[in-house]
mmCIF file of N, CA and C in Angstrom:
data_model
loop_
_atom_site.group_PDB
_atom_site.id
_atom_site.type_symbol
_atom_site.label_atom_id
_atom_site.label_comp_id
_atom_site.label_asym_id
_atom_site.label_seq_id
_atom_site.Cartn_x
_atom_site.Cartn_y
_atom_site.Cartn_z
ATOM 1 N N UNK Z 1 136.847 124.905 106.527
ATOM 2 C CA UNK Z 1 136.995 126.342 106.604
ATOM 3 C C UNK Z 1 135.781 126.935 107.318
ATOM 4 N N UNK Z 2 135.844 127.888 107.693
ATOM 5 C CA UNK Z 2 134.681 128.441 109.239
ATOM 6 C C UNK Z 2 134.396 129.654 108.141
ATOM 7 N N UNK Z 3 132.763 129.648 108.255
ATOM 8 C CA UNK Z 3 132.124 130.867 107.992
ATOM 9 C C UNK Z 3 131.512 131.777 108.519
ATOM 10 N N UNK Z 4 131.267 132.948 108.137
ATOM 11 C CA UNK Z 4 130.775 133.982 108.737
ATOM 12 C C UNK Z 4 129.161 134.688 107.960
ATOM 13 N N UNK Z 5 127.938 134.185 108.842
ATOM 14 C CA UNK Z 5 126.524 134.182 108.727
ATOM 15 C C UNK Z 5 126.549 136.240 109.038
ATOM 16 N N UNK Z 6 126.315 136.890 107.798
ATOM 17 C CA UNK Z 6 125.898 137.904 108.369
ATOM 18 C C UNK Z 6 124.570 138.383 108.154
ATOM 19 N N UNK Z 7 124.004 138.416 109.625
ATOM 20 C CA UNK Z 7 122.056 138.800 109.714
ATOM 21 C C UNK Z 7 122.165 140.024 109.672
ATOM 22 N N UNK Z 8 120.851 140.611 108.719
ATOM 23 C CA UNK Z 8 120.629 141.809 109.012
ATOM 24 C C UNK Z 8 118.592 141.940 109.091
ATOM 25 N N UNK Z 9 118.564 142.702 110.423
ATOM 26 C CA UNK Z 9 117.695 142.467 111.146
ATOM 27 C C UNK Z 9 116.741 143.773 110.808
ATOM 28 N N UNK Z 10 115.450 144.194 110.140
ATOM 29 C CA UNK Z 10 114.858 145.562 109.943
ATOM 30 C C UNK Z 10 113.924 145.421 111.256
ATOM 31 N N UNK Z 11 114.189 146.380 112.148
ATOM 32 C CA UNK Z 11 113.051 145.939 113.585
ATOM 33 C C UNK Z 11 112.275 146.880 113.374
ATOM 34 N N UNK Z 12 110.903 146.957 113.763
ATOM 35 C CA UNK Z 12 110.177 147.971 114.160
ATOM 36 C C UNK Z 12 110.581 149.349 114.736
ATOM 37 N N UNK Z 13 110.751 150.109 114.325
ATOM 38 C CA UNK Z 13 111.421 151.300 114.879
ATOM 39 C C UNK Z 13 110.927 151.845 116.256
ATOM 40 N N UNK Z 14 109.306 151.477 116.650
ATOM 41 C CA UNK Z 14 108.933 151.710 118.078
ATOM 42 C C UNK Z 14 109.468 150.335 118.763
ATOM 43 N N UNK Z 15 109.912 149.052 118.415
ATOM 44 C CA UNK Z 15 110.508 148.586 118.929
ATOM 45 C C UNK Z 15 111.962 147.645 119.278
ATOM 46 N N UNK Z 16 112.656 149.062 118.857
ATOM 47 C CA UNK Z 16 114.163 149.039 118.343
ATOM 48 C C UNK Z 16 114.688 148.760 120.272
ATOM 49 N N UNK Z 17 114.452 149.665 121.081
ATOM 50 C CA UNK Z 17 115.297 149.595 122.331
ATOM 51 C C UNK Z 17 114.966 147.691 122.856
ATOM 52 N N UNK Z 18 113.254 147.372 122.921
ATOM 53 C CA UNK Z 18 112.785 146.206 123.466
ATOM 54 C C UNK Z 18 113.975 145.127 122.380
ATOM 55 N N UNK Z 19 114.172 145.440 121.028
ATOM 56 C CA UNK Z 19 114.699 144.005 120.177
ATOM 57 C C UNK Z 19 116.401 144.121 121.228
ATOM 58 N N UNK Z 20 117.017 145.162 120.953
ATOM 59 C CA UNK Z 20 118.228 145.525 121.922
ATOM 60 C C UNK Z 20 118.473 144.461 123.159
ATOM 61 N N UNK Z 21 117.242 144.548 123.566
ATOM 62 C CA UNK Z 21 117.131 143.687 124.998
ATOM 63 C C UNK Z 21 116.753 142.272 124.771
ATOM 64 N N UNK Z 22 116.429 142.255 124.187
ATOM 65 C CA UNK Z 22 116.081 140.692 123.396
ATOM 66 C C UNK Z 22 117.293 139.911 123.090
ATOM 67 N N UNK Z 23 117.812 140.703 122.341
ATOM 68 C CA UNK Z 23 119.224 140.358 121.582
ATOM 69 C C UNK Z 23 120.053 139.914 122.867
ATOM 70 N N UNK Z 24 120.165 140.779 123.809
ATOM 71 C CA UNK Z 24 121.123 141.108 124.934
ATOM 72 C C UNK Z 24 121.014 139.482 125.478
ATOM 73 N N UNK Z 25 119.669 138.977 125.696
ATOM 74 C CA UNK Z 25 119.743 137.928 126.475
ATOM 75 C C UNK Z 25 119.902 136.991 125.575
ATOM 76 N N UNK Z 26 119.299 136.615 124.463
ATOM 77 C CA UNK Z 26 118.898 135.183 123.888
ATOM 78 C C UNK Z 26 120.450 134.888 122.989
ATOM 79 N N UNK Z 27 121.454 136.036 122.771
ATOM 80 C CA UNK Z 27 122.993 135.673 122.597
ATOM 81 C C UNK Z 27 123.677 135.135 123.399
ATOM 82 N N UNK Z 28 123.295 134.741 124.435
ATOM 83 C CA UNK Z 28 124.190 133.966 125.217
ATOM 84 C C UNK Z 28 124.196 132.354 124.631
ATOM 85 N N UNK Z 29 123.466 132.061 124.696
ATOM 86 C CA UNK Z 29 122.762 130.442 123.476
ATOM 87 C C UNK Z 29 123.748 130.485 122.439
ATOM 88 N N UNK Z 30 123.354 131.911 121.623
ATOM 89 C CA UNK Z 30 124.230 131.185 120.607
ATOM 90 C C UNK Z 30 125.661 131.306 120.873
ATOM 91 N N UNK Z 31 126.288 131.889 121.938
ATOM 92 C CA UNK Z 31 127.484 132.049 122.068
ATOM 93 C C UNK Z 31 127.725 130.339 122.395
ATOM 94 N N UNK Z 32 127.178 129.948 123.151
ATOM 95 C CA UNK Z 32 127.211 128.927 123.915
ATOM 96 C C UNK Z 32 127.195 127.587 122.207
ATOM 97 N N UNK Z 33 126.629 128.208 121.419
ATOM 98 C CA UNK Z 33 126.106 126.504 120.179
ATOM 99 C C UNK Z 33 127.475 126.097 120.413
ATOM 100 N N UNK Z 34 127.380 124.792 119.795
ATOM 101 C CA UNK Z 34 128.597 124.102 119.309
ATOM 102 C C UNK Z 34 128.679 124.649 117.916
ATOM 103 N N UNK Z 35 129.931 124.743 118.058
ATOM 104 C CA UNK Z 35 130.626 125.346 116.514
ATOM 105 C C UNK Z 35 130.873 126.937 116.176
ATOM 106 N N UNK Z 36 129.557 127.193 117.280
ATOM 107 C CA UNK Z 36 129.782 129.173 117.846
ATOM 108 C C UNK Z 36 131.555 129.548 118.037
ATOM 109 N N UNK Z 37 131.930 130.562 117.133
ATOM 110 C CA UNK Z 37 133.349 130.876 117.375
ATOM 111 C C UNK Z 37 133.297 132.350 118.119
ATOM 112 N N UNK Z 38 131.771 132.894 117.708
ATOM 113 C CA UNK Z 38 132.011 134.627 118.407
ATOM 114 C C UNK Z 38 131.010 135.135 117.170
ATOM 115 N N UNK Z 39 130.185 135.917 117.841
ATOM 116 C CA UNK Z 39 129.529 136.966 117.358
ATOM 117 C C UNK Z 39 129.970 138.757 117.238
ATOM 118 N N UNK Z 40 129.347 139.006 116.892
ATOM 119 C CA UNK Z 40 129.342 140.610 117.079
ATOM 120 C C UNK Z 40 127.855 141.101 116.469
ATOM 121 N N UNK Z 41 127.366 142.039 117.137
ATOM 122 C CA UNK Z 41 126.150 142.960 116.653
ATOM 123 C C UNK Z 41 126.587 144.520 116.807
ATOM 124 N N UNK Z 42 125.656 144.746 115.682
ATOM 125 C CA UNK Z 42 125.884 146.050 115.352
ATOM 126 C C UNK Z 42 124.858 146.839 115.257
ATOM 127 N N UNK Z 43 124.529 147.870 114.855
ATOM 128 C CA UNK Z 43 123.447 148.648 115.175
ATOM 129 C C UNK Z 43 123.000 150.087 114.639
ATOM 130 N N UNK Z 44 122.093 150.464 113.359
ATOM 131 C CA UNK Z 44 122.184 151.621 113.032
ATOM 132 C C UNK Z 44 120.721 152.355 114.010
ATOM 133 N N UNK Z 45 120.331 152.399 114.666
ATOM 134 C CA UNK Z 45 119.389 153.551 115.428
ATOM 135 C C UNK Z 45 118.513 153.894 113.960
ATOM 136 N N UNK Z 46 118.924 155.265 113.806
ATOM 137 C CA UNK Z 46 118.053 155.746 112.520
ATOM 138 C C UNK Z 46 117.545 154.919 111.612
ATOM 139 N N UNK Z 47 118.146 153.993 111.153
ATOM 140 C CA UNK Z 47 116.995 152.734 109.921
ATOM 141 C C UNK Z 47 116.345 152.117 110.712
ATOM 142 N N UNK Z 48 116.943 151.762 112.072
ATOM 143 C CA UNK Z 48 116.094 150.941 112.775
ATOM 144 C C UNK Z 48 116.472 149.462 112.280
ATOM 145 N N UNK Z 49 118.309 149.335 112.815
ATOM 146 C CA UNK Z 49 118.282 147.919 111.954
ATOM 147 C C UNK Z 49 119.475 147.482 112.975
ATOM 148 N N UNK Z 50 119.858 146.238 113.008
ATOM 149 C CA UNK Z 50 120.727 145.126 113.423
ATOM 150 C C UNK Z 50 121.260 144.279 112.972
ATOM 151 N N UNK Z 51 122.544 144.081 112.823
ATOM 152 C CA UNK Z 51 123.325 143.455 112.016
ATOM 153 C C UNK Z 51 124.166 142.166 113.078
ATOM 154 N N UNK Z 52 124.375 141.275 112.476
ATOM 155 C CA UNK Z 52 124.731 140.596 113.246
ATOM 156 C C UNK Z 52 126.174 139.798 112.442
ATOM 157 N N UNK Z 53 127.089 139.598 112.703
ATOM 158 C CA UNK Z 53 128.343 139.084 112.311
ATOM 159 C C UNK Z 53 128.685 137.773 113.304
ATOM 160 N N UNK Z 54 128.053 136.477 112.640
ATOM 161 C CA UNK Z 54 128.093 134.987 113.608
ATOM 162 C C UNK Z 54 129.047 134.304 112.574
ATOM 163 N N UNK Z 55 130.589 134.114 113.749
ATOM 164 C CA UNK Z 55 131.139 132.933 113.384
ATOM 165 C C UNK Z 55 131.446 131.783 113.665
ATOM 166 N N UNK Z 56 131.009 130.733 112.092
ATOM 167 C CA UNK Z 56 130.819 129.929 112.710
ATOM 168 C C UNK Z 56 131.878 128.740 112.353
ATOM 169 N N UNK Z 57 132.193 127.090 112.927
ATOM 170 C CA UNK Z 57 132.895 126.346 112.399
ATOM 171 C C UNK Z 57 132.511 126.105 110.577
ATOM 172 N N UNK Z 58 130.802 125.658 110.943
ATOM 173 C CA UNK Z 58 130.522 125.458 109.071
ATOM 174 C C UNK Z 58 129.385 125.804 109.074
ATOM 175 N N UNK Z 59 128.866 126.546 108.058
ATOM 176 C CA UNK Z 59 127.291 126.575 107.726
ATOM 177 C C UNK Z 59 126.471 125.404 107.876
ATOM 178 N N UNK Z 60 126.686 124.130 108.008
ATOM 179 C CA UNK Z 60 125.539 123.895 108.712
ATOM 180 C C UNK Z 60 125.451 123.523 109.882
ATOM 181 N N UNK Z 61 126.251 123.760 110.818
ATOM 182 C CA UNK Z 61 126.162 123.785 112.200
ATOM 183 C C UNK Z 61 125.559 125.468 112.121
ATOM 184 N N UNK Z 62 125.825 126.505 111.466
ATOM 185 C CA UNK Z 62 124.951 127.839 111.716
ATOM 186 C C UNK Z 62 123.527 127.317 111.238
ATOM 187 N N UNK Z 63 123.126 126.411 110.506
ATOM 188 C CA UNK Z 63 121.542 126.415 110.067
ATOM 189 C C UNK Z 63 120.970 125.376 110.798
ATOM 190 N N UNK Z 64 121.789 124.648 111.594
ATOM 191 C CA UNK Z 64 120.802 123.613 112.631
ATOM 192 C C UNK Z 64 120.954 124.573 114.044
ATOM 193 N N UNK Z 65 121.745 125.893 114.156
ATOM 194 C CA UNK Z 65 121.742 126.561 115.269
ATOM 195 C C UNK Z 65 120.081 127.245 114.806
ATOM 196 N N UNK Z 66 120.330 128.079 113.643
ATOM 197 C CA UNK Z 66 119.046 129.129 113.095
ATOM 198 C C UNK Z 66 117.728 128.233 113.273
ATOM 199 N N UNK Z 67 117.987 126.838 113.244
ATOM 200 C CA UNK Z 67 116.463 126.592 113.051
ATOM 201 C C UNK Z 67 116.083 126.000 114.422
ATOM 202 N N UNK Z 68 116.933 125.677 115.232
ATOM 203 C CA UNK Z 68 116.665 125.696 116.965
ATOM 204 C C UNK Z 68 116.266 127.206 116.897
ATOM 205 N N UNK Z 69 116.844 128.129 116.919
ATOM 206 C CA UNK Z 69 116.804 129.570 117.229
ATOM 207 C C UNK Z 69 115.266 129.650 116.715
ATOM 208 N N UNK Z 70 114.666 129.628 115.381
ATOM 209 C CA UNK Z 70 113.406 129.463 115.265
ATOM 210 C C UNK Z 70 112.230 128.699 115.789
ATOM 211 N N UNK Z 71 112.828 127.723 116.151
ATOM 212 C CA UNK Z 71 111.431 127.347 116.709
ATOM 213 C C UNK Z 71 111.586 127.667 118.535
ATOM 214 N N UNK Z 72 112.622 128.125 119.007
ATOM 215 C CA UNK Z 72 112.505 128.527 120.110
ATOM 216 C C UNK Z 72 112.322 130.412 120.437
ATOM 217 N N UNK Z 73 112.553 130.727 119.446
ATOM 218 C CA UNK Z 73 112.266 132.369 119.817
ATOM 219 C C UNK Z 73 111.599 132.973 118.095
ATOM 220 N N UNK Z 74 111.205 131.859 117.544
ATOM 221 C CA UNK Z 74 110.800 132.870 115.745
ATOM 222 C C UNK Z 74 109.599 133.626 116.384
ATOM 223 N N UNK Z 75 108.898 133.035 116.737
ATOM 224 C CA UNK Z 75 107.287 134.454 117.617
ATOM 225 C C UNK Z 75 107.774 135.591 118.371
ATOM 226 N N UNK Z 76 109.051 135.800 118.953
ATOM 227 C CA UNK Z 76 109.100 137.066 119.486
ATOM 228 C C UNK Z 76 110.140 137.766 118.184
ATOM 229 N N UNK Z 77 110.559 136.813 117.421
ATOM 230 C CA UNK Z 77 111.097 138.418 116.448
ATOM 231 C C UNK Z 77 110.376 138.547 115.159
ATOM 232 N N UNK Z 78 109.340 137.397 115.238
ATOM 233 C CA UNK Z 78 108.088 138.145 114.537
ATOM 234 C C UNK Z 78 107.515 139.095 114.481
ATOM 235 N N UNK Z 79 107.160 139.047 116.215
ATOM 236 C CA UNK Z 79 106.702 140.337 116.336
ATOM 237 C C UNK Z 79 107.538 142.024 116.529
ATOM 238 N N UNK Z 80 108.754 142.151 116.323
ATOM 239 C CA UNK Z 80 109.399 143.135 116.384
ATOM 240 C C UNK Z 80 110.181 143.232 114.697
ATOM 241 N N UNK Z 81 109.890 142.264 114.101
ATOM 242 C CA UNK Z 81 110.662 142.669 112.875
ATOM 243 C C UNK Z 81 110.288 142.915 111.843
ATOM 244 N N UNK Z 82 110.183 143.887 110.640
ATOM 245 C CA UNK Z 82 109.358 144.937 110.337
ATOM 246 C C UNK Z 82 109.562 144.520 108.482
ATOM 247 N N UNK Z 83 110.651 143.498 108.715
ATOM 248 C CA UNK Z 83 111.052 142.485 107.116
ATOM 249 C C UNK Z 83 111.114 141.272 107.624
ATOM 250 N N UNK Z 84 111.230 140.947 106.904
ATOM 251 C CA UNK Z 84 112.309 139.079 106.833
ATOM 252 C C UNK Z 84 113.383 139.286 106.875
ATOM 253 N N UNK Z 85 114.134 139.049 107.855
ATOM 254 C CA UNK Z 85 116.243 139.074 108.059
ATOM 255 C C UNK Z 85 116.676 138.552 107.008
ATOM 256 N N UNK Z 86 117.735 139.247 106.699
ATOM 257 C CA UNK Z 86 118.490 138.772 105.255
ATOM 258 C C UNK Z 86 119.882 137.804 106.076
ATOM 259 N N UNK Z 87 120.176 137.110 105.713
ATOM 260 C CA UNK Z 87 121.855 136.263 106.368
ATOM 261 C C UNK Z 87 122.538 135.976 104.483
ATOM 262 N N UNK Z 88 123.792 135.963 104.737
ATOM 263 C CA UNK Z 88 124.628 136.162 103.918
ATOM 264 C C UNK Z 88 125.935 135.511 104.511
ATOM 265 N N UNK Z 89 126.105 134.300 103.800
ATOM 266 C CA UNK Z 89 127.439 133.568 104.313
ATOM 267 C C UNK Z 89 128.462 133.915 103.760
ATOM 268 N N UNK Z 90 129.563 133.989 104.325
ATOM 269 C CA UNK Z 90 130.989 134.553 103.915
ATOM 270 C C UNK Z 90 132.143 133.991 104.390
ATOM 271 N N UNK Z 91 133.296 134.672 103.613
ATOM 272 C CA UNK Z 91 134.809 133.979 104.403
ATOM 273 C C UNK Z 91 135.282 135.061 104.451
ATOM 274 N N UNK Z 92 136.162 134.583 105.585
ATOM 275 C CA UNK Z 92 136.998 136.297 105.700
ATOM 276 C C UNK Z 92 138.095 136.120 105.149
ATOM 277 N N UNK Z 93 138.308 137.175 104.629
ATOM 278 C CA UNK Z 93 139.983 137.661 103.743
ATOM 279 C C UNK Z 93 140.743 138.795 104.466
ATOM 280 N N UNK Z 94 141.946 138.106 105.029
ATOM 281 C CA UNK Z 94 142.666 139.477 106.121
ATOM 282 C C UNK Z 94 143.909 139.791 104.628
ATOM 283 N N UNK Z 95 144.028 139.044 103.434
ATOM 284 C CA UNK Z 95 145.001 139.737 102.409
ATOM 285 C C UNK Z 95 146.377 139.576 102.949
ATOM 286 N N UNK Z 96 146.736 139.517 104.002
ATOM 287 C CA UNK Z 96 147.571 139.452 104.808
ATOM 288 C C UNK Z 96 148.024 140.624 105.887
ATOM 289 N N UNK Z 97 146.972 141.212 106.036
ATOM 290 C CA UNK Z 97 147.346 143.070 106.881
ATOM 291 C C UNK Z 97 146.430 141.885 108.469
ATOM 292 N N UNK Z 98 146.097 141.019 108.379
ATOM 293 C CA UNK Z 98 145.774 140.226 109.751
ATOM 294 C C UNK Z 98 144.328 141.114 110.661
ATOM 295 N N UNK Z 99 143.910 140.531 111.900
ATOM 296 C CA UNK Z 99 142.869 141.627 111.826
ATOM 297 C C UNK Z 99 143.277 142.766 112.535
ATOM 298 N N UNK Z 100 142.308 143.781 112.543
ATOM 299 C CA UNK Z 100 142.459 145.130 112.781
ATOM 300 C C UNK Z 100 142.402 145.534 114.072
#
C-alpha cells in the first residue's frame, strides 16, 4: 500500500520567497526518486510555512529518499528554516466519492 509523507516546513519569514525557489528546483529529484508517485506543495505566506504532500510507493523508499535529500541539501534548509519540519505518514481514504 503507497503512503503519503506530509512535510510541514516553518521557513524564516525574511526568507520565505528564496525557500519558494529552492523548493522550485531541488523537486525535480524527488519527482524523479524511485517510488516518487507525485508531490504537491502548498503554501501559507502569513505563517511563513510549506507544506508538502509526497507520494510515495512505501515509507521506506520516502526515508532512504529524505536521508539522500539530507545529506545533499540539509545545510541550505538549515539555514532558511526557522523549526525542525514535522512529516506525518498517511493513507488516503477517498470513502468512495474518488478524488476531487
Amino acid at each position: 500500500m503507497s503512503v503519503y509523507a506530509l512535510v510541514e516546513l516553518n521557513v524564516v519569514p525574511e526568507k520565505f520567497e528564496e525557500a519558494g525557489d529552492i523548493f522550485s528546483k531541488a523537486l525535480k529529484a524527488t519527482r524523479e526518486w524511485k517510488g516518487c508517485n507525485g508531490i504537491e506543495v502548498f503554501s501559507n505566506q502569513a505563517e511563513s510555512k510549506y507544506f508538502f504532500i509526497e507520494h510515495f510507493d512505501t515509507e521506506e523508499q520516502w526515508k532512504e529518499y529524505f536521508e539522500w535529500r539530507g545529506q545533499e541539501s540539509g545545510h541550505i534548509l538549515e539555514a532558511i528554516l526557522a523549526a525542525p519540519l514535522k512529516v506525518t505518514f498517511t493513507q488516503r481514504h477517498d470513502f468512495g466519492y474518488g478524488p476531487i
